[in-house]
Coordinates of C-alpha atoms in Angstrom, one line a residue:
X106 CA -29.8 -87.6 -71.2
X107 CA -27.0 -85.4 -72.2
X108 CA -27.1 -82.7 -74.6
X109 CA -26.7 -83.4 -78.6
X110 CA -23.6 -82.5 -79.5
X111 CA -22.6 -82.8 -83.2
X112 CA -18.7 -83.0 -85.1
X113 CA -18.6 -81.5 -88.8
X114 CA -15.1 -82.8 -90.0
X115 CA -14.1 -81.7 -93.3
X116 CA -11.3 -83.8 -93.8
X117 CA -7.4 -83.6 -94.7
X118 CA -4.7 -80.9 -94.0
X119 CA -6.7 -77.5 -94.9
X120 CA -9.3 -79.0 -93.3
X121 CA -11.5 -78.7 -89.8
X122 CA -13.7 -79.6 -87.4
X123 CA -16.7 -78.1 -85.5
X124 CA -18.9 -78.9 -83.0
X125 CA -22.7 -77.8 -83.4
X126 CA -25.4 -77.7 -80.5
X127 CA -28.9 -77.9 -82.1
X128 CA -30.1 -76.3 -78.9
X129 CA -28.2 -73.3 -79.7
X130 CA -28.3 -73.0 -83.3
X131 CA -26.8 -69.4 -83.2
X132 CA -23.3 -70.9 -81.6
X133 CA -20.7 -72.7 -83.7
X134 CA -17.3 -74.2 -82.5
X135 CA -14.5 -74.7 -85.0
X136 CA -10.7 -76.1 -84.8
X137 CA -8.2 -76.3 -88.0
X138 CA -7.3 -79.7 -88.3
X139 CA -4.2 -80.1 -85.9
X140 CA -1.4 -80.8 -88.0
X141 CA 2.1 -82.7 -87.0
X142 CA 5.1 -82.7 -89.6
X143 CA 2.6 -81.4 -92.1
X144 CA 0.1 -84.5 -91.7
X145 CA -3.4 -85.1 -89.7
X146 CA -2.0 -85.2 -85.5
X147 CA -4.4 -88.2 -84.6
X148 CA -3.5 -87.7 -81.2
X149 CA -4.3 -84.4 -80.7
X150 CA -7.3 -84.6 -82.9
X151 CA -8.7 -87.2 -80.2
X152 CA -8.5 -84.8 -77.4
X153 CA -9.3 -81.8 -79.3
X154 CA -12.8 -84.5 -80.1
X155 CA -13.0 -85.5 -76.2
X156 CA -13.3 -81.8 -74.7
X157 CA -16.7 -81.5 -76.7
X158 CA -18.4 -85.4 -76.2
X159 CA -19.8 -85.2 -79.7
X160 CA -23.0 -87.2 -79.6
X161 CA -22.7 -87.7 -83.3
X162 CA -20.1 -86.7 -85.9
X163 CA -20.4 -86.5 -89.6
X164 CA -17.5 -87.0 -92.2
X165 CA -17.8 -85.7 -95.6
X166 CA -16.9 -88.7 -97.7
X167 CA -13.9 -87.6 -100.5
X168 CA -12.5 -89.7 -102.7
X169 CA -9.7 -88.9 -105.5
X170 CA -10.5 -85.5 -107.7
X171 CA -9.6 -84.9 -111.5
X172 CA -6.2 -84.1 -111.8
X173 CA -5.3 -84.0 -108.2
X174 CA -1.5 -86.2 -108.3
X175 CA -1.2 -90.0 -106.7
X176 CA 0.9 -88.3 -103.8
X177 CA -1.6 -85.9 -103.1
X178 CA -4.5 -88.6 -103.2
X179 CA -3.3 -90.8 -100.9
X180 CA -2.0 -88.2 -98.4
X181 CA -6.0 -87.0 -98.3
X182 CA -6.8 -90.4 -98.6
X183 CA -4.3 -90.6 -95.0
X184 CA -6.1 -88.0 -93.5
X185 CA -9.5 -89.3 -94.2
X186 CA -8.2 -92.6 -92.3
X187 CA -7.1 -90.8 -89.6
X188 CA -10.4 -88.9 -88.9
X189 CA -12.5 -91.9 -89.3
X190 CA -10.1 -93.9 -86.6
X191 CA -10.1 -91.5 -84.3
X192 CA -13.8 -91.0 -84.1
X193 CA -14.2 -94.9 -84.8
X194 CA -11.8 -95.3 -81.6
X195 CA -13.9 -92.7 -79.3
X196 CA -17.1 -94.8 -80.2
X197 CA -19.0 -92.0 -81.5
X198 CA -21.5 -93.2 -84.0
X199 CA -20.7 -91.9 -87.8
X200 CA -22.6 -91.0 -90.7
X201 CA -20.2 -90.3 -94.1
X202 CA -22.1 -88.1 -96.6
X203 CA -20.1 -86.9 -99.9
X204 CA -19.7 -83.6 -100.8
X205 CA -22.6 -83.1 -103.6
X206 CA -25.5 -84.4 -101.2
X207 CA -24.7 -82.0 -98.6
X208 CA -23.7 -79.2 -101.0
X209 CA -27.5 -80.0 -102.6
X210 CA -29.3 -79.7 -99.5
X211 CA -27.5 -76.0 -98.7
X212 CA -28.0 -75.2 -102.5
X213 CA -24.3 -75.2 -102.9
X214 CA -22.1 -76.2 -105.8
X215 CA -18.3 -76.4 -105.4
X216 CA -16.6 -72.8 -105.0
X217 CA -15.5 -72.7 -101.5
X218 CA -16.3 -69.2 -100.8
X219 CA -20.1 -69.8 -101.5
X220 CA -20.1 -72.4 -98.6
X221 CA -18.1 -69.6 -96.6
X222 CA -20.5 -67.0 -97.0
X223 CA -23.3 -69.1 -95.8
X224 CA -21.5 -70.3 -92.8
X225 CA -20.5 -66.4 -92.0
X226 CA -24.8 -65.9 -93.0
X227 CA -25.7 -68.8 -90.4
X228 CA -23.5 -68.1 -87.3
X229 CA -22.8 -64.1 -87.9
X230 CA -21.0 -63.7 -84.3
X231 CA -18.4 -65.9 -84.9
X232 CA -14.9 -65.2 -85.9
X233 CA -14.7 -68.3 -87.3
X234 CA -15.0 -67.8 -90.5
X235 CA -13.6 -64.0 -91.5
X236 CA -10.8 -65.3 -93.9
X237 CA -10.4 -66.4 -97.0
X238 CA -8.7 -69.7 -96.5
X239 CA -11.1 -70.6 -93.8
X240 CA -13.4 -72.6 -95.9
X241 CA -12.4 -75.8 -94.3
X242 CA -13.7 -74.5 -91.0
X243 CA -16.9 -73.3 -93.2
X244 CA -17.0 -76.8 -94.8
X245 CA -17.0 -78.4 -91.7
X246 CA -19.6 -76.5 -89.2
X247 CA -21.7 -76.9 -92.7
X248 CA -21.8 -80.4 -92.4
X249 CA -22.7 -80.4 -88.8
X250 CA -25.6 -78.4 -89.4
X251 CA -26.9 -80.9 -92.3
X252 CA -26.6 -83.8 -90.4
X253 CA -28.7 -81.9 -87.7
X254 CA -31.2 -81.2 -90.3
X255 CA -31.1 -84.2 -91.9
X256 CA -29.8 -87.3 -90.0
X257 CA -31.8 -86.5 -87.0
X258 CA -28.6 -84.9 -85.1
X259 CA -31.1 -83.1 -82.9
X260 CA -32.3 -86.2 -80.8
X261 CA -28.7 -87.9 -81.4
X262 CA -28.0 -87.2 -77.2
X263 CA -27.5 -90.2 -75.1

């Protein structure tokens, strides 16, 4: 049985992903979203994914948000594809949760740098998380950890 590995992807061009290890709780590993011409790299987002083995990965579910332009919407809508295919087509099983359960369970609403500070409060050695615009990466090793505390991520090994 190999260890549980869970992916945290916060999907679309500011976002991330992160790969948590309910063994070690206190270690967190995150990666920007790799970009190509401004757009999710699929390719490199695959073999960024297949260094780690996830054993489970968790998507946050996003739809279309209040004033947010068609353009933009279907670019996130793009990237959202992209993430699910890749993870689809490295046959790791995938649970999508939307922003407000996951946000509930942490006690979260929606300002970004809440969810930072927590992340920064939960995994205090990393670097991860020291700027500003890194609450995609926040967002992201958030995730993992619900779905570890929640979808059973800590007997999701193989």
């Amino acid at each position: 049985m190999r260890e549980a590995c869970i992916m945290g992807i916060d999907p679309g061009a500011s976002g991330a992903i992160s790969f948590y290890f309910p063994s070690r709780p206190d270690l967190i590993a995150v990666n920007d979203m790799p970009l190509a011409a401004g757009e999710v790299d699929g390719a490199e987002l695959g073999r960024s994914i297949a260094q780690f083995s996830p054993t489970l990965a968790i998507v946050e579910q996003v739809g279309a948000m209040p004033k947010q332009g068609v353009s933009s919407t279907f670019k996130f809508g793009v990237s959202f594809g992209i993430a699910r295919g890749v993870v689809a087509a490295l046959g790791i099983p995938t649970h999508l949760v939307t922003p407000g359960r996951w946000k509930k369970h942490f006690r979260l609403d929606s300002d970004k740098e809440k969810a930072r500070a927590l992340a920064i409060r939960l995994w205090p050695r990393s670097g991860h998380f020291s700027r500003k615009k890194d609450h995609g990466r926040a967002e992201a090793a958030l995730l993992a950890r619900f779905a570890s505390e929640t979808v059973g991520g800590a007997n999701a090994a193989t």
